[in-house]
Structures are given as structure tokens and as C-alpha cells.
Amino acid sequence: MSALAPRRLPLVPTIVVGLAVATMIWLGIWQLQRAQWKEALIARYAQASKLPPIAFPTIPTDSKNLPLYRYATGNCLEVVGRRTVAGTNKGGEPGFAHVADCRTGGEGPGMAVVIGWSKNPTAGASWKGGPVSGIIGPDAVSRMHLVADGASAGLEPAAPPSVTSIPNNHRSYAVQWFLFAGVALVIYLIALRRLPPRKPDEPAAS
């Protein structure tokens, strides 16, 4: 007979701990699935970065098929908006990336261009548009933008988007969830061992 057999097994705490452990194991498995998805995505982006240049898409594109991390060219006919986001220069120094939202003609979504980097969030207003080329990166507002090779007057070139900067911590998260489940189970077993022995006429669970 095991050391836990003569002890009283509390029903509600056992159910709660069991559900918690099962949830943590499920989260670990989910993170492993996310890791496989992220690794396939990174591999696709790495392959895209080696493909020939394309014209920056000026028609609506499915979010799952954005040509991210690919070299592209475009033409900003008119700057219709300006904004700044956190960014770095090519040396890795933090500051502001200056984004110009452009009209490209027709009824398409236009084009967002990172025209450079600076410490000053109000710099870069002198750029009026024109031909640009660079690497396509993700954009929180327009889904993707073109990080220009050069920089507008008064700015430094912004750091180009790199596949190596894409975070992929899912496997470490999975290990953490599995460890949490194991620790929770061990703690509960220790707590059970400290319960008073069950009386002969007392049910095993209460």
C-alpha cells in the first residue's frame, strides 16, 4: 500500500489542483505548437529575404501573404501623413524611426516608408516623396512599410528589418509551463503527506 493510501484525499482541492496541472500541461503543448508555427514563419521570411527585388505592393494584400523581409522598390507620389515609432539606427542606437505615409496612385492602400532615424521625434518633415528602395518590414498601422536604404535630409538611415530579430521564445515558455505543472503536483503530494491519517471507517475522499 502506498504512503498516501491511508490518508484522507480532499475532493475539492484535488479537483482544483488536477485542473490547474492539466491546464498548465495544455499551455505547454500549445506553446510547442506555436514554436513550430513560428519556426516555419521565420524560415519563410529568411527565404524571402534572398529573393529578387519586387515592386512594393500597392493593392490590398492578404495578411498571411505579406512579402515581409523582401527587398522592394516603390514611388511615393505624395506624403499624406507622418508619424514616429520607436526604432534604432544601423548602429543599434535607440531613438525614433520616421515614417511617411504615401499616396502611390489609384485606390490601393498606399505605401508607408521609414525615411530615416533620429533622436528628434519632429525631424524628417522635409521629405516630399519620390522613388525609394529598401526592405519591407512589419508596421503596426499599415501592416507593412518599406525601410529605405538611405535617409532623408537631417536623418540617419534606420536599421533594416532583420529575420534574426523576430522573437521565438515558445519552447522556453513550454518548458516553464511543464515545470510549473510538475512543481504544483509535487507541492500537492507533499501537502497530502502532511494530512492526518484516515480513520478506518472514513471515506477515502472528502
GROMACS .gro file of C-alpha atoms in nm:
model
  206
    1MET     CA    1   0.000   0.000   0.000
    2SER     CA    2   0.140   0.344  -0.090
    3ALA     CA    3   0.225   0.608   0.167
    4LEU     CA    4  -0.072   0.819   0.055
    5ALA     CA    5  -0.332   0.542   0.067
    6PRO     CA    6  -0.422   0.566   0.439
    7ARG     CA    7  -0.455   0.945   0.417
    8ARG     CA    8  -0.770   1.138   0.358
    9LEU     CA    9  -0.795   1.270  -0.002
   10PRO     CA   10  -0.973   1.609  -0.006
   11LEU     CA   11  -1.205   1.609  -0.305
   12VAL     CA   12  -1.232   1.980  -0.394
   13PRO     CA   13  -0.857   2.064  -0.361
   14THR     CA   14  -0.772   1.753  -0.561
   15ILE     CA   15  -1.005   1.859  -0.842
   16VAL     CA   16  -0.869   2.216  -0.837
   17VAL     CA   17  -0.506   2.101  -0.847
   18GLY     CA   18  -0.584   1.845  -1.116
   19LEU     CA   19  -0.748   2.107  -1.335
   20ALA     CA   20  -0.461   2.350  -1.277
   21VAL     CA   21  -0.198   2.089  -1.366
   22ALA     CA   22  -0.394   1.984  -1.676
   23THR     CA   23  -0.426   2.348  -1.784
   24MET     CA   24  -0.053   2.410  -1.744
   25ILE     CA   25   0.030   2.096  -1.943
   26TRP     CA   26  -0.211   2.210  -2.217
   27LEU     CA   27  -0.044   2.552  -2.224
   28GLY     CA   28   0.295   2.383  -2.260
   29ILE     CA   29   0.172   2.176  -2.554
   30TRP     CA   30   0.017   2.487  -2.711
   31GLN     CA   31   0.349   2.670  -2.681
   32LEU     CA   32   0.524   2.381  -2.857
   33GLN     CA   33   0.273   2.411  -3.141
   34ARG     CA   34   0.332   2.787  -3.154
   35ALA     CA   35   0.707   2.720  -3.170
   36GLN     CA   36   0.662   2.502  -3.478
   37TRP     CA   37   0.448   2.770  -3.641
   38LYS     CA   38   0.699   3.046  -3.559
   39GLU     CA   39   0.994   2.843  -3.685
   40ALA     CA   40   0.817   2.780  -4.016
   41LEU     CA   41   0.733   3.152  -4.042
   42ILE     CA   42   1.094   3.255  -3.975
   43ALA     CA   43   1.216   3.007  -4.236
   44ARG     CA   44   0.973   3.155  -4.490
   45TYR     CA   45   1.088   3.509  -4.413
   46ALA     CA   46   1.454   3.405  -4.436
   47GLN     CA   47   1.387   3.259  -4.780
   48ALA     CA   48   1.201   3.575  -4.885
   49SER     CA   49   1.500   3.790  -4.791
   50LYS     CA   50   1.705   3.607  -5.055
   51LEU     CA   51   1.455   3.650  -5.339
   52PRO     CA   52   1.491   3.911  -5.617
   53PRO     CA   53   1.354   4.262  -5.555
   54ILE     CA   54   0.986   4.332  -5.616
   55ALA     CA   55   0.769   4.639  -5.654
   56PHE     CA   56   0.616   4.742  -5.323
   57PRO     CA   57   0.256   4.610  -5.327
   58THR     CA   58   0.011   4.890  -5.395
   59ILE     CA   59  -0.301   4.672  -5.394
   60PRO     CA   60  -0.462   4.510  -5.088
   61THR     CA   61  -0.264   4.204  -4.976
   62ASP     CA   62  -0.376   3.917  -4.757
   63SER     CA   63  -0.218   3.947  -4.410
   64LYS     CA   64  -0.092   3.589  -4.433
   65ASN     CA   65   0.094   3.661  -4.757
   66LEU     CA   66   0.268   3.989  -4.686
   67PRO     CA   67   0.611   3.997  -4.858
   68LEU     CA   68   0.791   4.085  -4.535
   69TYR     CA   69   1.173   4.099  -4.525
   70ARG     CA   70   1.193   4.116  -4.903
   71TYR     CA   71   1.379   4.387  -5.092
   72ALA     CA   72   1.142   4.616  -5.280
   73THR     CA   73   1.116   4.946  -5.466
   74GLY     CA   74   0.836   5.199  -5.474
   75ASN     CA   75   0.742   5.555  -5.559
   76CYS     CA   76   0.589   5.794  -5.310
   77LEU     CA   77   0.383   6.036  -5.517
   78GLU     CA   78   0.276   6.245  -5.220
   79VAL     CA   79   0.326   6.236  -4.844
   80VAL     CA   80  -0.018   6.235  -4.682
   81GLY     CA   81   0.086   6.168  -4.323
   82ARG     CA   82   0.382   6.150  -4.090
   83ARG     CA   83   0.443   5.958  -3.767
   84THR     CA   84   0.724   5.836  -3.549
   85VAL     CA   85   0.775   5.499  -3.384
   86ALA     CA   86   1.046   5.360  -3.160
   87GLY     CA   87   1.339   5.243  -3.368
   88THR     CA   88   1.714   5.211  -3.394
   89ASN     CA   89   1.979   5.325  -3.637
   90LYS     CA   90   2.215   5.086  -3.810
   91GLY     CA   91   2.444   5.102  -3.508
   92GLY     CA   92   2.168   4.981  -3.276
   93GLU     CA   93   2.120   5.315  -3.101
   94PRO     CA   94   1.760   5.366  -2.979
   95GLY     CA   95   1.560   5.665  -3.093
   96PHE     CA   96   1.279   5.741  -3.337
   97ALA     CA   97   1.209   5.594  -3.679
   98HIS     CA   98   1.033   5.847  -3.900
   99VAL     CA   99   0.752   5.705  -4.112
  100ALA     CA  100   0.595   5.882  -4.408
  101ASP     CA  101   0.256   5.758  -4.527
  102CYS     CA  102   0.242   5.800  -4.902
  103ARG     CA  103  -0.005   5.811  -5.184
  104THR     CA  104   0.102   5.588  -5.473
  105GLY     CA  105  -0.187   5.646  -5.713
  106GLY     CA  106  -0.503   5.450  -5.780
  107GLU     CA  107  -0.724   5.322  -5.499
  108GLY     CA  108  -0.468   5.100  -5.329
  109PRO     CA  109  -0.356   5.113  -4.965
  110GLY     CA  110  -0.065   5.344  -5.043
  111MET     CA  111   0.282   5.294  -4.900
  112ALA     CA  112   0.446   5.362  -4.566
  113VAL     CA  113   0.817   5.449  -4.584
  114VAL     CA  114   1.064   5.463  -4.297
  115ILE     CA  115   1.266   5.757  -4.426
  116GLY     CA  116   1.528   5.754  -4.150
  117TRP     CA  117   1.610   5.770  -3.782
  118SER     CA  118   1.697   6.040  -3.532
  119LYS     CA  119   1.687   6.133  -3.165
  120ASN     CA  120   1.447   6.414  -3.252
  121PRO     CA  121   1.084   6.297  -3.295
  122THR     CA  122   0.996   6.606  -3.504
  123ALA     CA  123   1.276   6.569  -3.761
  124GLY     CA  124   1.231   6.444  -4.117
  125ALA     CA  125   0.949   6.677  -4.222
  126SER     CA  126   1.139   6.800  -4.531
  127TRP     CA  127   1.095   6.478  -4.730
  128LYS     CA  128   0.834   6.526  -5.003
  129GLY     CA  129   0.838   6.179  -5.160
  130GLY     CA  130   0.995   6.019  -5.464
  131PRO     CA  131   1.145   5.682  -5.560
  132VAL     CA  132   1.259   5.468  -5.268
  133SER     CA  133   1.401   5.122  -5.220
  134GLY     CA  134   1.471   4.908  -4.919
  135ILE     CA  135   1.345   4.613  -4.717
  136ILE     CA  136   0.981   4.551  -4.631
  137GLY     CA  137   0.913   4.526  -4.258
  138PRO     CA  138   0.603   4.489  -4.038
  139ASP     CA  139   0.405   4.800  -3.945
  140ALA     CA  140   0.152   4.826  -3.663
  141VAL     CA  141  -0.061   5.076  -3.857
  142SER     CA  142  -0.034   4.981  -4.225
  143ARG     CA  143   0.071   4.614  -4.175
  144MET     CA  144   0.397   4.670  -4.366
  145HIS     CA  145   0.634   4.950  -4.451
  146LEU     CA  146   0.944   5.000  -4.662
  147VAL     CA  147   1.260   5.076  -4.464
  148ALA     CA  148   1.459   5.294  -4.703
  149ASP     CA  149   1.823   5.216  -4.769
  150GLY     CA  150   1.921   5.579  -4.727
  151ALA     CA  151   1.780   5.863  -4.518
  152SER     CA  152   1.607   6.193  -4.572
  153ALA     CA  153   1.794   6.517  -4.504
  154GLY     CA  154   1.866   6.559  -4.134
  155LEU     CA  155   1.817   6.189  -4.056
  156GLU     CA  156   2.034   5.880  -4.030
  157PRO     CA  157   1.949   5.551  -4.201
  158ALA     CA  158   1.720   5.337  -3.987
  159ALA     CA  159   1.815   4.980  -3.904
  160PRO     CA  160   1.669   4.748  -4.171
  161PRO     CA  161   1.428   4.480  -4.053
  162SER     CA  162   1.605   4.151  -3.985
  163VAL     CA  163   1.468   3.800  -3.955
  164THR     CA  164   1.709   3.741  -3.666
  165SER     CA  165   1.520   3.999  -3.458
  166ILE     CA  166   1.195   3.801  -3.463
  167PRO     CA  167   1.139   3.663  -3.110
  168ASN     CA  168   1.083   3.290  -3.075
  169ASN     CA  169   1.062   3.200  -2.706
  170HIS     CA  170   0.781   2.949  -2.733
  171ARG     CA  171   0.989   2.643  -2.650
  172SER     CA  172   1.126   2.803  -2.333
  173TYR     CA  173   0.771   2.903  -2.239
  174ALA     CA  174   0.662   2.542  -2.291
  175VAL     CA  175   0.937   2.419  -2.058
  176GLN     CA  176   0.825   2.673  -1.796
  177TRP     CA  177   0.463   2.555  -1.811
  178PHE     CA  178   0.569   2.190  -1.778
  179LEU     CA  179   0.788   2.282  -1.480
  180PHE     CA  180   0.502   2.474  -1.319
  181ALA     CA  181   0.280   2.168  -1.360
  182GLY     CA  182   0.545   1.943  -1.205
  183VAL     CA  183   0.609   2.178  -0.914
  184ALA     CA  184   0.236   2.215  -0.845
  185LEU     CA  185   0.196   1.838  -0.841
  186VAL     CA  186   0.493   1.785  -0.609
  187ILE     CA  187   0.372   2.053  -0.368
  188TYR     CA  188   0.027   1.895  -0.356
  189LEU     CA  189   0.171   1.548  -0.290
  190ILE     CA  190   0.380   1.692  -0.007
  191ALA     CA  191   0.069   1.859   0.133
  192LEU     CA  192  -0.117   1.526   0.119
  193ARG     CA  193   0.156   1.356   0.317
  194ARG     CA  194   0.107   1.608   0.596
  195LEU     CA  195  -0.264   1.536   0.631
  196PRO     CA  196  -0.373   1.332   0.933
  197PRO     CA  197  -0.416   0.957   0.867
  198ARG     CA  198  -0.760   0.849   0.752
  199LYS     CA  199  -0.968   0.660   1.004
  200PRO     CA  200  -1.064   0.304   0.905
  201ASP     CA  201  -1.434   0.392   0.867
  202GLU     CA  202  -1.368   0.726   0.692
  203PRO     CA  203  -1.417   0.751   0.312
  204ALA     CA  204  -1.102   0.798   0.101
  205ALA     CA  205  -1.222   1.131  -0.042
  206SER     CA  206  -1.400   1.407   0.143
   0.00000   0.00000   0.00000
